[in-house]
Amino acid sequence: MKIITTIAELRAHLAAFKRPAFVPTMGNLHAGHLALVRQAKPLGDVLVVSIFVNRLQFLPHEDFDTYPRTWEADCQALEAAGCDVLFAPSEQELYPEPQGFKVQPPAELADMLEGHFRPGFFTGVCTVVMKLFACVQPRVAVFGQKDYQQLMVIRRMVQQFALPIEVQGGATLRAADGLALSSRNNYLSTTDRAEAVQLSQALQAMARAVRGGIVDVATLEQQAMQALTARGWQPDYLVLRSRHDLQAPTASDITTLAQQQGLVVLGAARIGHTRLIDNLEI
Ligand code: PAF
């Protein structure tokens, strides 16, 4: 595996390849990331993974400074997973001056759910992903489905800018108890880790109710929020949405969408000091 830290060197190295496959990450890699890497491996003639903790997608009170940085372990894991090129630019390399030009996704995609609770998050994500795409010029890029809204926003960005990149989603990996793997799981205390599975269980209960024919979405969502709150969580949202655009389905659409496998439940909630997100397609 070649480790490259400058855009110039990356371009020179990738000039020899026709179809780079790309997995962007912020490091602190777990089995979920490595599954994306393995998914991407056969899709191109060279596999590039980036590690860059992107300041632009963190709010001032969020965990940019404390975001886990595990360089040695990440390098070993990537090498073992078949990564050919690890692109790890410094902040100075990727943002040599304040990033004045930004990619701002439309409000109807990016101001709800995660974007509502983390204003500016998707502008930060789209800006860095666009810049990483400009550096790597991949033909295919793989993003985790755990960040469901992020995947949708990036697909739309690629489509609207007519970027010649195929975007693939990678399935969420889960711990044995069902907790979705996430770098932020590292923040959980032992007690909170035991409790954390309740988020995916809440989503499963919502999915069961919808499959069982419940169409009163407002009550379903409210009850799910109340149940988690009663256990000591601070939920941001637990919602049923259309997979296509993440808009709330009308009561009359639910049955049809459920039959067409067109629904997803999404949740974000804080347990202790840790904010977790998860989703489940129905
Ligand atoms: O999902 C992530 O890890 C980040 O949002 C991404 C896509 C690497 C952009 O910084």
XYZ file of C-alpha atoms and ligand atoms in Angstrom:
292
model
C 0.000 0.000 0.000
C 1.328 3.406 -0.996
C 0.729 6.267 1.422
C 0.332 9.620 -0.313
C -0.168 12.967 1.415
C -0.111 15.501 -1.430
C -2.556 16.106 -4.276
C 0.307 16.423 -6.780
C 1.760 13.035 -5.880
C -1.679 11.430 -5.897
C -2.379 12.743 -9.405
C 1.009 11.606 -10.685
C 0.519 8.125 -9.213
C -3.069 7.691 -10.441
C -2.214 8.820 -13.984
C -1.267 5.209 -14.722
C -4.778 3.940 -13.933
C -8.092 4.171 -15.801
C -10.707 3.283 -13.218
C -9.893 4.243 -9.637
C -12.313 2.957 -7.016
C -12.566 5.171 -3.952
C -13.667 4.938 -0.322
C -13.503 8.238 1.581
C -13.235 7.975 5.375
C -12.357 10.005 8.428
C -10.213 7.166 9.807
C -10.700 5.289 13.068
C -11.609 2.395 10.859
C -13.814 -0.452 12.012
C -15.135 -3.578 10.310
C -17.871 -1.501 8.612
C -15.288 0.658 6.797
C -13.244 -2.400 5.881
C -16.329 -4.024 4.343
C -16.695 -0.905 2.133
C -13.032 -1.256 1.160
C -13.530 -4.916 0.223
C -16.674 -4.012 -1.727
C -14.767 -1.338 -3.655
C -11.685 -3.466 -4.356
C -12.967 -5.387 -7.423
C -14.745 -2.335 -8.856
C -11.657 -0.512 -10.134
C -8.106 -1.029 -11.361
C -6.699 0.727 -8.287
C -8.293 1.156 -4.883
C -7.873 4.489 -3.115
C -8.987 5.106 0.472
C -8.759 8.562 2.005
C -8.386 9.430 5.658
C -9.199 13.041 6.408
C -11.036 14.383 9.445
C -12.963 17.183 7.786
C -13.284 20.225 10.014
C -15.968 21.717 7.730
C -18.564 19.114 8.717
C -18.257 19.623 12.481
C -20.158 22.305 14.388
C -18.063 24.364 16.845
C -19.376 22.401 19.863
C -18.886 19.005 18.189
C -16.053 16.507 18.519
C -13.586 17.606 15.807
C -10.662 17.888 18.249
C -11.417 14.652 20.066
C -12.509 12.617 17.018
C -10.492 9.386 17.403
C -7.355 9.354 15.260
C -5.860 5.855 15.038
C -3.287 6.157 12.263
C -1.144 3.042 12.868
C -4.092 0.674 13.295
C -5.859 2.212 10.262
C -2.791 1.698 8.036
C -2.446 -1.937 9.095
C -6.147 -2.647 8.576
C -6.206 -0.985 5.146
C -3.143 -2.853 3.986
C -4.737 -6.154 5.067
C -8.033 -5.238 3.346
C -6.322 -4.697 -0.014
C -6.093 -0.900 -0.201
C -3.601 0.161 -2.912
C -3.323 3.865 -2.137
C -3.998 5.593 1.156
C -4.520 9.302 0.535
C -4.071 11.154 3.820
C -3.716 14.873 3.154
C -3.034 17.330 5.967
C -5.504 20.158 6.544
C -2.925 22.521 5.057
C -2.818 20.366 1.902
C -6.580 20.089 1.397
C -7.504 23.538 2.700
C -4.378 25.689 2.117
C -6.588 28.746 2.475
C -10.053 29.052 4.026
C -12.428 27.127 1.763
C -14.527 30.014 0.416
C -16.146 28.008 -2.389
C -18.525 25.459 -0.923
C -20.983 22.934 -2.289
C -24.343 23.715 -0.753
C -26.935 20.986 -1.202
C -30.585 22.027 -1.611
C -32.537 22.628 1.589
C -35.155 19.974 0.800
C -32.444 17.290 0.934
C -30.068 18.679 3.484
C -31.938 20.809 6.017
C -34.022 17.982 7.471
C -33.041 15.162 9.848
C -29.225 15.273 10.254
C -29.045 18.679 8.585
C -31.672 20.073 10.949
C -29.786 18.975 14.044
C -26.323 19.614 12.558
C -26.762 22.791 10.460
C -24.147 23.051 7.725
C -23.151 19.399 8.082
C -24.017 18.443 4.514
C -22.362 21.535 3.057
C -19.192 20.414 4.850
C -19.598 16.844 3.614
C -20.405 17.800 -0.002
C -17.541 20.288 -0.131
C -14.938 17.800 1.048
C -16.335 14.937 -1.030
C -16.332 17.134 -4.143
C -12.734 18.123 -3.409
C -11.671 14.530 -2.758
C -13.417 13.516 -5.998
C -11.420 16.229 -7.808
C -8.198 14.829 -6.335
C -8.871 11.114 -6.887
C -11.119 11.339 -9.972
C -12.667 7.970 -9.182
C -14.948 6.067 -11.543
C -16.717 4.445 -8.600
C -17.052 5.476 -4.958
C -18.504 3.522 -2.037
C -20.243 5.119 0.964
C -21.840 3.387 3.955
C -25.624 3.108 4.099
C -25.449 3.755 7.816
C -25.177 7.436 6.868
C -28.349 7.076 4.832
C -29.051 10.756 4.239
C -25.393 11.429 3.412
C -25.503 8.702 0.760
C -28.669 10.209 -0.748
C -27.214 13.738 -0.774
C -23.986 12.543 -2.414
C -25.869 10.557 -5.057
C -27.858 13.705 -5.936
C -24.732 15.849 -5.978
C -23.030 13.448 -8.376
C -26.138 13.363 -10.558
C -26.685 17.156 -10.652
C -23.034 17.942 -11.394
C -22.975 15.120 -13.977
C -19.856 13.675 -12.357
C -18.765 10.493 -14.146
C -18.792 8.538 -10.904
C -20.877 5.520 -9.960
C -21.887 5.802 -6.301
C -22.484 2.533 -4.467
C -23.916 2.084 -0.979
C -22.416 -0.466 1.382
C -24.545 -2.374 3.886
C -24.351 -1.410 7.564
C -22.350 -3.821 9.693
C -23.651 -4.535 13.186
C -22.249 -5.851 16.453
C -23.645 -9.186 17.673
C -26.373 -7.389 19.668
C -27.447 -5.316 16.644
C -25.703 -1.992 17.333
C -24.594 -0.430 14.043
C -20.792 -0.153 13.897
C -19.619 3.450 14.171
C -16.439 5.253 15.137
C -18.446 7.085 17.781
C -19.283 3.778 19.550
C -15.786 4.164 21.033
C -17.115 7.018 23.155
C -19.695 4.807 24.909
C -19.196 3.898 28.574
C -19.816 0.234 29.463
C -23.329 1.029 30.673
C -24.137 3.161 27.633
C -22.743 0.495 25.316
C -25.159 -2.047 26.800
C -28.028 0.410 26.331
C -26.973 1.539 22.836
C -28.654 -1.383 21.076
C -32.020 0.111 22.030
C -31.764 2.532 19.122
C -31.753 -0.236 16.522
C -34.416 -2.070 18.517
C -36.625 1.027 18.447
C -36.225 1.171 14.656
C -37.021 -2.528 14.371
C -40.183 -2.043 16.438
C -41.248 0.812 14.138
C -40.536 -1.337 11.070
C -42.606 -4.202 12.523
C -45.507 -1.844 13.207
C -45.439 -0.533 9.637
C -45.229 -4.051 8.209
C -48.157 -4.907 10.474
C -50.239 -2.223 8.749
C -49.975 0.793 11.067
C -50.421 4.016 9.124
C -50.643 6.576 11.946
C -47.064 7.676 11.506
C -47.189 10.641 13.878
C -48.253 8.432 16.802
C -45.746 5.729 15.867
C -42.884 8.238 15.804
C -44.024 9.919 19.014
C -44.271 6.611 20.869
C -40.791 5.573 19.707
C -39.356 8.909 20.904
C -41.148 8.571 24.260
C -39.954 5.000 24.771
C -36.298 5.977 24.257
C -36.677 9.117 26.382
C -38.085 6.998 29.210
C -34.894 4.899 29.098
C -32.719 7.990 29.543
C -31.992 8.830 25.891
C -32.280 12.238 24.278
C -33.674 11.400 20.845
C -33.364 13.928 18.001
C -35.643 12.042 15.639
C -37.175 8.632 14.986
C -39.037 8.840 11.718
C -40.571 6.889 8.880
C -39.597 8.251 5.466
C -39.714 7.431 1.795
C -36.402 5.861 0.715
C -36.403 7.874 -2.480
C -36.285 11.428 -1.093
C -36.506 10.991 2.692
C -39.764 12.949 2.741
C -42.544 11.924 5.125
C -45.011 9.646 3.326
C -48.706 10.481 3.478
C -50.955 7.948 5.220
C -52.369 6.913 1.838
C -48.870 6.315 0.395
C -47.632 4.130 3.216
C -49.270 0.872 2.200
C -48.114 1.189 -1.420
C -44.598 2.267 -0.439
C -44.383 -0.592 2.073
C -45.390 -3.067 -0.652
C -42.791 -1.588 -3.009
C -40.072 -1.695 -0.342
C -39.925 2.081 -0.574
C -39.721 2.992 3.120
C -36.967 3.487 5.651
C -36.981 4.287 9.359
C -34.217 6.565 10.567
C -33.164 7.551 14.060
C -30.666 9.758 15.845
C -30.405 9.914 19.599
C -27.945 10.744 22.319
C -27.110 8.308 25.090
C -24.835 9.843 27.706
C -22.526 12.124 25.720
C -22.648 10.046 22.555
C -24.911 10.776 19.598
C -25.739 7.679 17.553
C -27.559 7.342 14.239
C -29.053 4.305 12.572
C -31.614 3.322 9.946
C -33.500 0.316 8.678
C -35.025 -0.151 5.248
C -38.518 -1.617 5.269
O -18.874 9.418 6.272
C -17.779 9.943 6.533
O -16.888 9.347 7.131
C -17.542 11.382 6.099
O -18.708 12.131 6.163
C -16.913 11.496 4.698
C -17.833 10.960 3.622
C -15.591 10.736 4.661
C -16.628 12.964 4.380
O -15.767 13.540 5.307
